[in-house]
Structure formats: structure tokens, C-alpha cells
Coordinates of N, CA and C in Angstrom, one line a residue:
X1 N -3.1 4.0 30.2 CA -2.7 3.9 28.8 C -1.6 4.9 28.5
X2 N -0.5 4.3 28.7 CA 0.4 5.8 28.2 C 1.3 5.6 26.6
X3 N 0.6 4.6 25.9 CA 1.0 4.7 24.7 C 0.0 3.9 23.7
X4 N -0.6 4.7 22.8 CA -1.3 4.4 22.0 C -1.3 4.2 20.3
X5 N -0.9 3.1 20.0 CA -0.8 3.0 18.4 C -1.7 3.7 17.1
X6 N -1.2 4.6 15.9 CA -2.4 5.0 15.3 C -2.3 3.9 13.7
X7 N -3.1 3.3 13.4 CA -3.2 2.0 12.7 C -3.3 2.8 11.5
X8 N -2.3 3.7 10.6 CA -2.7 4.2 9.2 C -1.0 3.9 8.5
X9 N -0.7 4.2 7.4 CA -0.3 4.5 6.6 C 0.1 5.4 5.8
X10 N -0.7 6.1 6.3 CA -1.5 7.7 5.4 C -0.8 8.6 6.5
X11 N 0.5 9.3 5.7 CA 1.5 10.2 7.1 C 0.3 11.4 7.4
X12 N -0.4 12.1 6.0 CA -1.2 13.1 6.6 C -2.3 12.8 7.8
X13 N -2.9 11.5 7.3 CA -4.1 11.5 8.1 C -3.5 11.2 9.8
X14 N -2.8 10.3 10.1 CA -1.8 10.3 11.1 C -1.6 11.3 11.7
X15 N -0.7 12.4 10.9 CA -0.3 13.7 11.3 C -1.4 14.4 12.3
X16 N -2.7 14.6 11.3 CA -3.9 15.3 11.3 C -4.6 14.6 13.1
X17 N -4.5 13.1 13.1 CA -4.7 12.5 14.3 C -4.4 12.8 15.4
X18 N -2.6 12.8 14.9 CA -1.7 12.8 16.0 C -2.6 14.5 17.4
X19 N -2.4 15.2 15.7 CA -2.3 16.7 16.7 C -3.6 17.2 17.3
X20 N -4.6 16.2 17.2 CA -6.2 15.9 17.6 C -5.9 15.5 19.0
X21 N -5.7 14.1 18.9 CA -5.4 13.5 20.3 C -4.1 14.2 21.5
X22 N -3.1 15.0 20.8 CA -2.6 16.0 21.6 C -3.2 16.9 22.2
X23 N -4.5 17.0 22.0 CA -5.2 18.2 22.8 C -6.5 17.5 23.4
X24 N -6.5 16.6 23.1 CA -7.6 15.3 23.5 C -7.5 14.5 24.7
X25 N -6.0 13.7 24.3 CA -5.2 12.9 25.3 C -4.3 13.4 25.8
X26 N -3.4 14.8 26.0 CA -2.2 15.1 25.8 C -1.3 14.3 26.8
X27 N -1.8 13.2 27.5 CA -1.2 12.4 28.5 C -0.5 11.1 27.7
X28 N -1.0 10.9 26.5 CA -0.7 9.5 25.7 C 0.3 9.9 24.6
X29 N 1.7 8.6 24.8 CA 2.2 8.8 23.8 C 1.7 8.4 22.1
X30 N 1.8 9.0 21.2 CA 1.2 8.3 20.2 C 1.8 7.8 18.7
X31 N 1.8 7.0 18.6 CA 2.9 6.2 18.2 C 2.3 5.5 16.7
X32 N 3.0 5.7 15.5 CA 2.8 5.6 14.1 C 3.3 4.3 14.4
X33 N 2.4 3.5 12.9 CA 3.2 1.9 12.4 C 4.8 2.3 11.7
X34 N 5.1 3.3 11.3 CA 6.6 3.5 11.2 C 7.4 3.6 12.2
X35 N 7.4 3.8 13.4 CA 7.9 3.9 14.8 C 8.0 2.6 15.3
X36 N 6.8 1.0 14.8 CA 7.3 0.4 15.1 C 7.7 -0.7 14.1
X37 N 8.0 -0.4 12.8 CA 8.8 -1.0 11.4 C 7.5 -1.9 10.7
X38 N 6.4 -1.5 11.2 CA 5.3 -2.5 10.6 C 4.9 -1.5 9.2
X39 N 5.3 -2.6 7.8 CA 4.6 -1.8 6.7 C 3.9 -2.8 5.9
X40 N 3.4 -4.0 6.6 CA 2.5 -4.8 5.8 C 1.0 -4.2 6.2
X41 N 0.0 -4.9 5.6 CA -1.3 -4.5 6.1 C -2.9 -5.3 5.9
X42 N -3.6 -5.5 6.4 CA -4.5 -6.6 6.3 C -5.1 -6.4 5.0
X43 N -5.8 -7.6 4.5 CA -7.4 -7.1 3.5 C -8.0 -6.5 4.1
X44 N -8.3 -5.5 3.5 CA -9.5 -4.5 3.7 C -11.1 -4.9 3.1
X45 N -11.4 -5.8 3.5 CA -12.6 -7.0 2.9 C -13.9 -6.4 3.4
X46 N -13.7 -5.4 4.4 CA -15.4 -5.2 5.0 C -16.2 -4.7 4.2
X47 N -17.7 -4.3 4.1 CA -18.5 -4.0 3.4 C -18.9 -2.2 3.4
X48 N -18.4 -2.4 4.8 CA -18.9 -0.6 5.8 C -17.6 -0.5 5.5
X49 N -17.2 1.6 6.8 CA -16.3 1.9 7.2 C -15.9 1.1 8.1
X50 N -17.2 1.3 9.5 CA -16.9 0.0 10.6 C -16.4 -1.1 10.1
X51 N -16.6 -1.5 9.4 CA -15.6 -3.1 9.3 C -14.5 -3.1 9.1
X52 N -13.7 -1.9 8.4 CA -12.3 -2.1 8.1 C -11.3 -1.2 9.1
X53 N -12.9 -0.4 9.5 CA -11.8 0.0 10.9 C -11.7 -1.0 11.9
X54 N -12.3 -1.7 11.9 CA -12.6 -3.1 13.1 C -11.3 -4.0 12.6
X55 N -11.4 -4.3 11.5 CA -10.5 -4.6 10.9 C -9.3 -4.4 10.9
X56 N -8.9 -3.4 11.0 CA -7.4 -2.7 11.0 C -7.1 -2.6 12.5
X57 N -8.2 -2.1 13.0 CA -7.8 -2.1 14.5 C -7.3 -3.2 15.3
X58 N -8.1 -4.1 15.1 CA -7.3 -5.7 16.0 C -6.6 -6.6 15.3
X59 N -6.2 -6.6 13.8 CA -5.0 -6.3 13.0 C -3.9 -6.3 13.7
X60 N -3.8 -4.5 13.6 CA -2.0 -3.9 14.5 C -2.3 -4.6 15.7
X61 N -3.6 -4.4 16.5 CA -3.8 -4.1 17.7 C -3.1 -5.8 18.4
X62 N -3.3 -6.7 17.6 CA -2.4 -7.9 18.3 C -1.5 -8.1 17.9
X63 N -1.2 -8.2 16.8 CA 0.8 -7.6 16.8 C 1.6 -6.8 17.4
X64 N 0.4 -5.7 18.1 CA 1.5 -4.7 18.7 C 1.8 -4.8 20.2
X65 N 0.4 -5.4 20.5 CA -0.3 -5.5 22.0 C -0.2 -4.5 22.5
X66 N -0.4 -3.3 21.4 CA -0.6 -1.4 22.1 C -1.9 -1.2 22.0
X67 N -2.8 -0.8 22.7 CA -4.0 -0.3 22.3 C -3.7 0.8 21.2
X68 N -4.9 0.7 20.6 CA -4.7 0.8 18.6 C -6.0 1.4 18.6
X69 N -5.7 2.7 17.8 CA -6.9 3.2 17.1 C -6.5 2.9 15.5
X70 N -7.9 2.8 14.8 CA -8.1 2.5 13.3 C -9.3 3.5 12.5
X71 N -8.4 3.9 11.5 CA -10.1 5.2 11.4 C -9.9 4.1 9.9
X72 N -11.2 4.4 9.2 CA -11.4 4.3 7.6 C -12.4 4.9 7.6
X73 N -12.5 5.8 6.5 CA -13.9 6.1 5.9 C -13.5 6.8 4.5
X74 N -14.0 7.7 4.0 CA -14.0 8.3 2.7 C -14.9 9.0 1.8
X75 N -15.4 9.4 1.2 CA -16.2 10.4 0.4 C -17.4 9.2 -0.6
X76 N -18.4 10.0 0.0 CA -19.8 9.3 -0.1 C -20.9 10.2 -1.1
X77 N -21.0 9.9 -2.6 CA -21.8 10.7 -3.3 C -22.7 10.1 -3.5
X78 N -24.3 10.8 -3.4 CA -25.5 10.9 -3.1 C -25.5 10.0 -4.5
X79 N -25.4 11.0 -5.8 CA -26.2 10.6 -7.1 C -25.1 9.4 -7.7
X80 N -24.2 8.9 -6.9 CA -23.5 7.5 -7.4 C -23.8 6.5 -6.5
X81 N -25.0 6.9 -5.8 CA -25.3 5.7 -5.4 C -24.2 5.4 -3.9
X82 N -23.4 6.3 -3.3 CA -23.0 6.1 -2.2 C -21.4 5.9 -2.4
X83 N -21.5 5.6 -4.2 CA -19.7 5.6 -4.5 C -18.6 7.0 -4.0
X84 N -17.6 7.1 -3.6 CA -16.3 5.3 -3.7 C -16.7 4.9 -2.3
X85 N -17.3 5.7 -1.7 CA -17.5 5.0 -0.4 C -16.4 3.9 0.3
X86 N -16.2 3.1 0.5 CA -15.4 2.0 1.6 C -13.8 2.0 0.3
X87 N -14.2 2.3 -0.7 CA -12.9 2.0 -2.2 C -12.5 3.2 -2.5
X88 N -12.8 4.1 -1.5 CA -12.5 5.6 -1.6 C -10.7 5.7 -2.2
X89 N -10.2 5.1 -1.8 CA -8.8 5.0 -1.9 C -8.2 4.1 -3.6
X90 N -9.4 3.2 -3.8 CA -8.9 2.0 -4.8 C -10.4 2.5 -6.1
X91 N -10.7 3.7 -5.7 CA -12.2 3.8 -7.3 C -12.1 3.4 -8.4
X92 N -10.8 3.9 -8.8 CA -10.7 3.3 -10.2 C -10.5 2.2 -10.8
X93 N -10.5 0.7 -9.2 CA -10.2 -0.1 -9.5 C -8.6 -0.5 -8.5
X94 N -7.6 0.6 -8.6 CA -6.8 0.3 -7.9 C -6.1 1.4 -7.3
X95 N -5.6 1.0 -6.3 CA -5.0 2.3 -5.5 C -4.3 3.4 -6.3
X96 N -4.9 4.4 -6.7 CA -4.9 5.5 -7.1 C -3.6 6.8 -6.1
X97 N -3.1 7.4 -7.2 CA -2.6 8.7 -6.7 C -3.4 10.0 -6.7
X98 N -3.2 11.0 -5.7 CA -4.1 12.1 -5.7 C -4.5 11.9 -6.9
X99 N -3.7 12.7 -7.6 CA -4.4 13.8 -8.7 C -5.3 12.5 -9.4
X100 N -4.6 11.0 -9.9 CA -5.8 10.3 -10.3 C -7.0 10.2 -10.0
X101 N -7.1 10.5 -8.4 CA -8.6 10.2 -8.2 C -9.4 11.6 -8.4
X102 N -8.6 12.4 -8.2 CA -9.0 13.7 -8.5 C -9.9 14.3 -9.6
X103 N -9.1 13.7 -10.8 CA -9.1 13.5 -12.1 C -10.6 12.6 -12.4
X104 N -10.8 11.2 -11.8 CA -11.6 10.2 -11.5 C -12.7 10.5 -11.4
X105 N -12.6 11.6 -10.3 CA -13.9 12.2 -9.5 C -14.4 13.0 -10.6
X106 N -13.6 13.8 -11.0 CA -14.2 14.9 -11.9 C -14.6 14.3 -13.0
X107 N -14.6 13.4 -14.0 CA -15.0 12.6 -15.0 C -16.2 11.8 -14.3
X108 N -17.2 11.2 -13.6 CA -17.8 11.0 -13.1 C -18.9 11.6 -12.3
X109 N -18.7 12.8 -12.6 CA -19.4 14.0 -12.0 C -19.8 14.6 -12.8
X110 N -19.1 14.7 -14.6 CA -19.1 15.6 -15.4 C -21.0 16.2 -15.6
X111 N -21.7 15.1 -15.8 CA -23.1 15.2 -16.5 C -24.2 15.3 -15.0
X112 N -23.5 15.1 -13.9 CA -24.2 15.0 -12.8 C -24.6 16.8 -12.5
X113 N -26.0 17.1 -12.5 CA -26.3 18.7 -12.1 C -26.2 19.0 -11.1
X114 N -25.8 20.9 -10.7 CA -25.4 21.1 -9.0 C -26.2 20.4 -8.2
X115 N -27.6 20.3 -8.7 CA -28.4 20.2 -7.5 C -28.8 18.7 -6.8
X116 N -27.8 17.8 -7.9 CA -27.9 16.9 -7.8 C -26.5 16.0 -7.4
X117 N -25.5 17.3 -6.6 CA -24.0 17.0 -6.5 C -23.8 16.9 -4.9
X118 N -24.7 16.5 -4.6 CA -24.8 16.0 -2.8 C -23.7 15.1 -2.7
X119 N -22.6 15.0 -1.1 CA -21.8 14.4 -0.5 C -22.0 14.7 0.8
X120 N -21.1 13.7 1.2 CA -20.3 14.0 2.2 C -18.5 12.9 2.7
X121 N -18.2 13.7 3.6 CA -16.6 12.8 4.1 C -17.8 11.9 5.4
X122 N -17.2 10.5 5.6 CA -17.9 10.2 6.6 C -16.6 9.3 6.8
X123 N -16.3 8.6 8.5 CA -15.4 8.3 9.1 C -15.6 7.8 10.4
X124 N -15.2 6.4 10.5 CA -15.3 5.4 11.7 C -14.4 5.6 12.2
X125 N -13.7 5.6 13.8 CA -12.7 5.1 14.5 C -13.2 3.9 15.3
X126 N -12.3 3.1 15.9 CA -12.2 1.7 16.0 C -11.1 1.9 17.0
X127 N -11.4 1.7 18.5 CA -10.6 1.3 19.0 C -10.3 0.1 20.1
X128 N -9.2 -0.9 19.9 CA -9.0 -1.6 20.5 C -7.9 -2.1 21.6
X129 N -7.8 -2.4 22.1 CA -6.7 -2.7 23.2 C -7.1 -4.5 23.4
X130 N -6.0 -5.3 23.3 CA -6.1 -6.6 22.9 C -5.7 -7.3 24.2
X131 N -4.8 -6.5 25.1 CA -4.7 -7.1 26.6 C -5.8 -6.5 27.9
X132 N -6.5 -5.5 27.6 CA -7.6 -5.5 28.6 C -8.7 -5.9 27.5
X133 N -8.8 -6.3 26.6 CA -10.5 -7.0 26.1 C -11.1 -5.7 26.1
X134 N -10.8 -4.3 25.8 CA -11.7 -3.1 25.4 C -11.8 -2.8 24.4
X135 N -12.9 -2.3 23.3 CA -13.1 -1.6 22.5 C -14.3 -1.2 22.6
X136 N -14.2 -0.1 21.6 CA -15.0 1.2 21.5 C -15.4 1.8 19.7
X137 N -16.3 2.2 19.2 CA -16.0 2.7 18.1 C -16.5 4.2 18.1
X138 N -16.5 4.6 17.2 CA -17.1 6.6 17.0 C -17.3 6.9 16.0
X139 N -18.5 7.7 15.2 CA -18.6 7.6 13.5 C -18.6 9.6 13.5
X140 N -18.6 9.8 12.7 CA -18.4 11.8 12.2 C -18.7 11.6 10.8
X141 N -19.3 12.6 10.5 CA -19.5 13.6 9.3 C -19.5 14.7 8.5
X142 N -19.0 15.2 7.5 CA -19.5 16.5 7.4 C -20.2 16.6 5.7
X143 N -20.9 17.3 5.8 CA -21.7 17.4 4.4 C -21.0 18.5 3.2
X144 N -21.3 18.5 1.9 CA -21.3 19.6 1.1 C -21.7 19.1 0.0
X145 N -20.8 19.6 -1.2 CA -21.2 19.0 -2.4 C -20.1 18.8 -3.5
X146 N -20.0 18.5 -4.8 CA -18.8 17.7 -5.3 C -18.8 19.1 -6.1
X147 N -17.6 20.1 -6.3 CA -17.6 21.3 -7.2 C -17.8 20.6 -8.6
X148 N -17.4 21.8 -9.3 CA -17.3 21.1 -11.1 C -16.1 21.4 -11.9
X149 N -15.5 22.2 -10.6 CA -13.9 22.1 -10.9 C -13.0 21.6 -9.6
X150 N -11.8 21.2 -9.6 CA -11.5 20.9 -8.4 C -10.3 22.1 -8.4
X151 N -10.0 22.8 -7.1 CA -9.4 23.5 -6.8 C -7.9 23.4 -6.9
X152 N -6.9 24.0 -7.4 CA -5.7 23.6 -7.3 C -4.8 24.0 -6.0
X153 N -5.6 24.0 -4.8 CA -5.1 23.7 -3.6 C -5.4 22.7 -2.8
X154 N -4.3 21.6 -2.9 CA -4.4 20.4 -2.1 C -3.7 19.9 -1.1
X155 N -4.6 19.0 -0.4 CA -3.4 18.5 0.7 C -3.1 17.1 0.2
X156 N -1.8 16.8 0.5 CA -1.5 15.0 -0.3 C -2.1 14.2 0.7
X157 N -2.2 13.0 0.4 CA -3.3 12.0 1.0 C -4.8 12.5 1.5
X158 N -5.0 13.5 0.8 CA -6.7 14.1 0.9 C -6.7 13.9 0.2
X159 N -7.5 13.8 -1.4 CA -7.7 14.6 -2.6 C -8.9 14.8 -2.6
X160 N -9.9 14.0 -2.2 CA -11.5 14.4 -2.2 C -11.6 15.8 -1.8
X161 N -10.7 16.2 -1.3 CA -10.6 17.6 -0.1 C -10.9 18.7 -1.2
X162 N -10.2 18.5 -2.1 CA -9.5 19.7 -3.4 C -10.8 19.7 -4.1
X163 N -12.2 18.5 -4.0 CA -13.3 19.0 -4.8 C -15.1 18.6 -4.6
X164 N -14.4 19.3 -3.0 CA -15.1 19.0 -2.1 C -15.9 20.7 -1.5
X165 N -16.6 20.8 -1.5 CA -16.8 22.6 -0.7 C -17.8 21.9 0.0
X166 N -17.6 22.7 1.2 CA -18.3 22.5 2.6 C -19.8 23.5 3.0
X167 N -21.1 22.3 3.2 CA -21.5 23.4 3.8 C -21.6 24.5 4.4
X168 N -22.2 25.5 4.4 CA -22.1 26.3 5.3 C -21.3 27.4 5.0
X169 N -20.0 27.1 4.4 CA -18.7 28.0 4.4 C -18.4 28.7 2.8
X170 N -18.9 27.4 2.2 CA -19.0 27.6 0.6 C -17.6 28.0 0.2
X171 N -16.6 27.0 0.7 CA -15.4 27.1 0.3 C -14.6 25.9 0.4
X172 N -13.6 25.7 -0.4 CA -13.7 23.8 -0.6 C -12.6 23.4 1.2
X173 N -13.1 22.4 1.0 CA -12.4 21.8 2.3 C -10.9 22.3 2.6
X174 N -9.6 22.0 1.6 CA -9.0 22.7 1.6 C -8.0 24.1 2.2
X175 N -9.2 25.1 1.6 CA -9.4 26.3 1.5 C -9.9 26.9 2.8
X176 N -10.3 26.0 3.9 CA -10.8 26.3 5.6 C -9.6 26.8 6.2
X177 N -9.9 27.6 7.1 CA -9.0 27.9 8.1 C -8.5 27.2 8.8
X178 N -7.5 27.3 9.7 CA -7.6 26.1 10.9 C -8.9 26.3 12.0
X179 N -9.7 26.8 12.1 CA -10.3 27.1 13.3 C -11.6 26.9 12.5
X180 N -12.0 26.6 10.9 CA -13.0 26.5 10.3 C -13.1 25.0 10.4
X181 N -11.6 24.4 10.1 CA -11.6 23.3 9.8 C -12.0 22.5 10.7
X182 N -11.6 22.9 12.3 CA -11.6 22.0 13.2 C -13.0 22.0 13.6
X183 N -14.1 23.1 13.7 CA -15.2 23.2 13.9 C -15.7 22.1 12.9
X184 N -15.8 22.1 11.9 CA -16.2 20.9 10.9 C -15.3 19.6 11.1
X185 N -14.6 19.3 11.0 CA -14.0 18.1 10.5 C -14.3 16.9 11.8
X186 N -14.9 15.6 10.9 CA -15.5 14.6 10.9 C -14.8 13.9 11.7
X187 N -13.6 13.7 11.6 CA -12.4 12.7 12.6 C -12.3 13.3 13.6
X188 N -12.6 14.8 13.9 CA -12.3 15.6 15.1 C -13.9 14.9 16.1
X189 N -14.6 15.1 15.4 CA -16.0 14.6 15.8 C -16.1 13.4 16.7
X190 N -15.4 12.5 16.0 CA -15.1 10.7 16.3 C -14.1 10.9 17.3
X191 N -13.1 11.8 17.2 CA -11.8 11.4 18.4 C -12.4 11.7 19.5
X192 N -13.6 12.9 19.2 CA -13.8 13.4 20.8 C -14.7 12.1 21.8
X193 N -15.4 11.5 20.9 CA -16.2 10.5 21.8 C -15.5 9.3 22.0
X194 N -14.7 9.1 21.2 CA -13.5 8.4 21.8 C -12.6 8.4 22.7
X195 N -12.0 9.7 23.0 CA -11.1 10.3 23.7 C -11.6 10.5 25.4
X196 N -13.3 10.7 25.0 CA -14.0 11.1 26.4 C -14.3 9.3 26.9
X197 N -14.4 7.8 26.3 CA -14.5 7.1 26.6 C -13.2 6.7 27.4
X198 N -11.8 6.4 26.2 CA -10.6 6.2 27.3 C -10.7 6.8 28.4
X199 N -10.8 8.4 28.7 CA -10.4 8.6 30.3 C -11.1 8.1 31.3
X200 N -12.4 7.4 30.9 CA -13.3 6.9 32.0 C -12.2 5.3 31.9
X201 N -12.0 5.6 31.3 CA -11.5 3.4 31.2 C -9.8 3.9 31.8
X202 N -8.9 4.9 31.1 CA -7.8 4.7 31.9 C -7.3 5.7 33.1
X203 N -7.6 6.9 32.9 CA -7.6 8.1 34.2 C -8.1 7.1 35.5

């Protein structure tokens, strides 16, 4: 496999991918839907994460005939019943900008008490390759709780990030180190069991 498609839209989370699988795969080229002019994109109809990563994945994955990874997942609160969960991106109804969902979040939290301000990020990868018949999937986690302000340090195409604080560290997702972040972060979690499958299938 010396070139592998990343099935997003989202330049951050891509970015964030790219430089995961550089230390993962550093043998595979890795290749954005902007590299290959593709900017349409399926319904996102599944019910889970797994489905719309399944989804997205054999999506690109046969238009491009590159083996294709697909993540989805998103911010999962306890006392809403599991909301925005899979709509993480569309809560208000429709695809939202940061600060709107930001905003979203915090109005929906207002009457909710700390001790009842449980989360977490949770996140599927999905990978497929459409000319050897392989796929694979991998799920991650990380826990904390929803603040009651949201921090005015963000990353764009995060925004749950800005009001989100992390177990353990008691400082919002954001606000981690790089060496805090990577110990915690959920996608890092999923690449690695993915990343240890490819070399058995292409090394």
C-alpha cells in the first residue's frame, strides 16, 4: 500500500491524521479528497459512528480505488441522553459553524449541574480498500466533562475541544500540550490498531 486516501473534508482533522499516520505508517503516501478534486460527499444516514464511517469509507473508497480510511465520531453527553452524538456536526439542526455550536453547547448545558456534566469525544475509523476486498475498523475515547464556560482558545473544525476539559489533566482539550494531547487523544488510539493491522496485510 503506498498510497492511502483520508475520506474527510475537515482540513484540521485530516491535518491532525495526516501527522498520526506519519509516525504510524511513515511508508504511505497520504493523500486528502482535495489532492484528488473530489468535493461532493455521501448521506451521512447511519445511526452509529461505525456506520458513517463505513459509509464514507467505501463511498471515496470506490471512486478512488485507493484504500481509504474514514473516521466519524463526535462529542457524546451523558445527561442529553448521548446528544449530538452521530449530528455532532448538524445539532442545531444544520451544519453549524464553530462558534455556533459552541454557543449551542453552552445554552443546552446552562441548567445541567457539574456533577451531572459527564462526556466524552468518541471516534470510529473504517478502513477500506475496494480492489483487495479488505477492511478493518478501530473505535477510541477519551472522557471529561462539558465546562460552564467555554474557553476562548480554539482550534477551527474542533469546537467541542474549547468546552470540553479532560480527565485527569483538568484543562480543556485545547489547552493540552502536544505530548498531553497525544497520550489522550482518541483518533490516536483508533490509528494505532489500525495502523498495526495494515502492516500485517501490506509489509
Amino acid at each position: 500500500m503506498s498510497k492511502l486516501l483520508i475520506a474527510t473534508h475537515n482540513k484540521a482533522k485530516f491535518e491532525e491524521i495526516k501527522h498520526f499516520l506519519g509516525l504510524l505508517l511513515p511508508q504511505a503516501q497520504i493523500i486528502s479528497l482535495s489532492d484528488l478534486n473530489i468535493t461532493y460527499e455521501p448521506d451521512e444516514t447511519g445511526k452509529t459512528f461505525f456506520d458513517n464511517a463505513k459509509i464514507k469509507a467505501e463511498y471515496y473508497g470506490k471512486i478512488s480505488l485507493l484504500p481509504t480510511l474514514a473516521d466519524d465520531g463526535g462529542l457524546v453527553i451523558d445527561s442529553l441522553g448521548g446528544e449530538p452524538g452521530v449530528k455532532s456536526n448538524r445539532w442545531p439542526g444544520h451544519r453549524g459553524s464553530d462558534k455556533e455550536l459552541i454557543t449551542y453547547c453552552m445554552d443546552r448545558m446552562k441548567k445541567i449541574e457539574k456533577q451531572n456534566r459527564t462526556a466524552r469525544f468518541e471516534t470510529c475509523l473504517y478502513f477500506y480498500d475496494h480492489l483487495n476486498k479488505r477492511s478493518t475498523f478501530a473505535s477510541g475515547a477519551v472522557e471529561g466533562i462539558i465546562s460552564e464556560l467555554s474557553t476562548k482558545n480554539f482550534v477551527l473544525g474542533y469546537p467541542y475541544r474549547s468546552v470540553f476539559i479532560v480527565d485527569g489533566f483538568n484543562k480543556f482539550y485545547t489547552d493540552l500540550s502536544e505530548e498531553e494531547h497525544e497520550k489522550i487523544n482518541h483518533r490516536l488510539k483508533a490509528l494505532n490498531q489500525i495502523a498495526q493491522k495494515l502492516k500485517t496485510w501490506y509489509n
